[in-house]
Amino acid sequence: MEEEEALRKAFNKLDKDGDGTISRDEMAALFRILDPKLYSDDATVDEVFELADADKNGRIDYNEFAAWVCQDDTALRAAAAAEDSASSSDSEPD
């Protein structure tokens, strides 16, 4: 249960506009923080985003995100980074 809660927190952190999905731009912003050199070009971001967007609708919902994270090392790093970011922002004063 703890893993699912952490995954949900990571997803919510990536979902900046709170619409229940992760857009390509929301994902790209995190990737460029994780590895600016690797994700400096749009083609690389698009390639990784397409792997996660199983239904190819241009948005990643929670189920797609969870499936992607469980199968892809890049996704695991992204989820961990989002979770770390969520934890640090949760402790900051408003």
Short mmCIF file of C-alpha atoms in Angstrom, two decimals, residues 26 30 37 42-43 47 58 64 70 86:
data_model
loop_
_atom_site.label_atom_id
_atom_site.label_comp_id
_atom_site.label_asym_id
_atom_site.label_seq_id
_atom_site.Cartn_x
_atom_site.Cartn_y
_atom_site.Cartn_z
CA GLU A 26 4.38 18.45 -17.58
CA LEU A 30 10.52 16.94 -14.96
CA LYS A 37 21.50 16.97 -21.51
CA ASP A 42 11.96 17.38 -28.14
CA ALA A 43 12.41 14.09 -30.01
CA GLU A 47 9.83 9.16 -27.53
CA GLY A 58 -1.70 12.78 -25.70
CA GLU A 64 -0.81 4.48 -17.69
CA CYS A 70 6.61 -0.48 -13.13
CA ALA A 86 6.46 16.36 -3.32
#
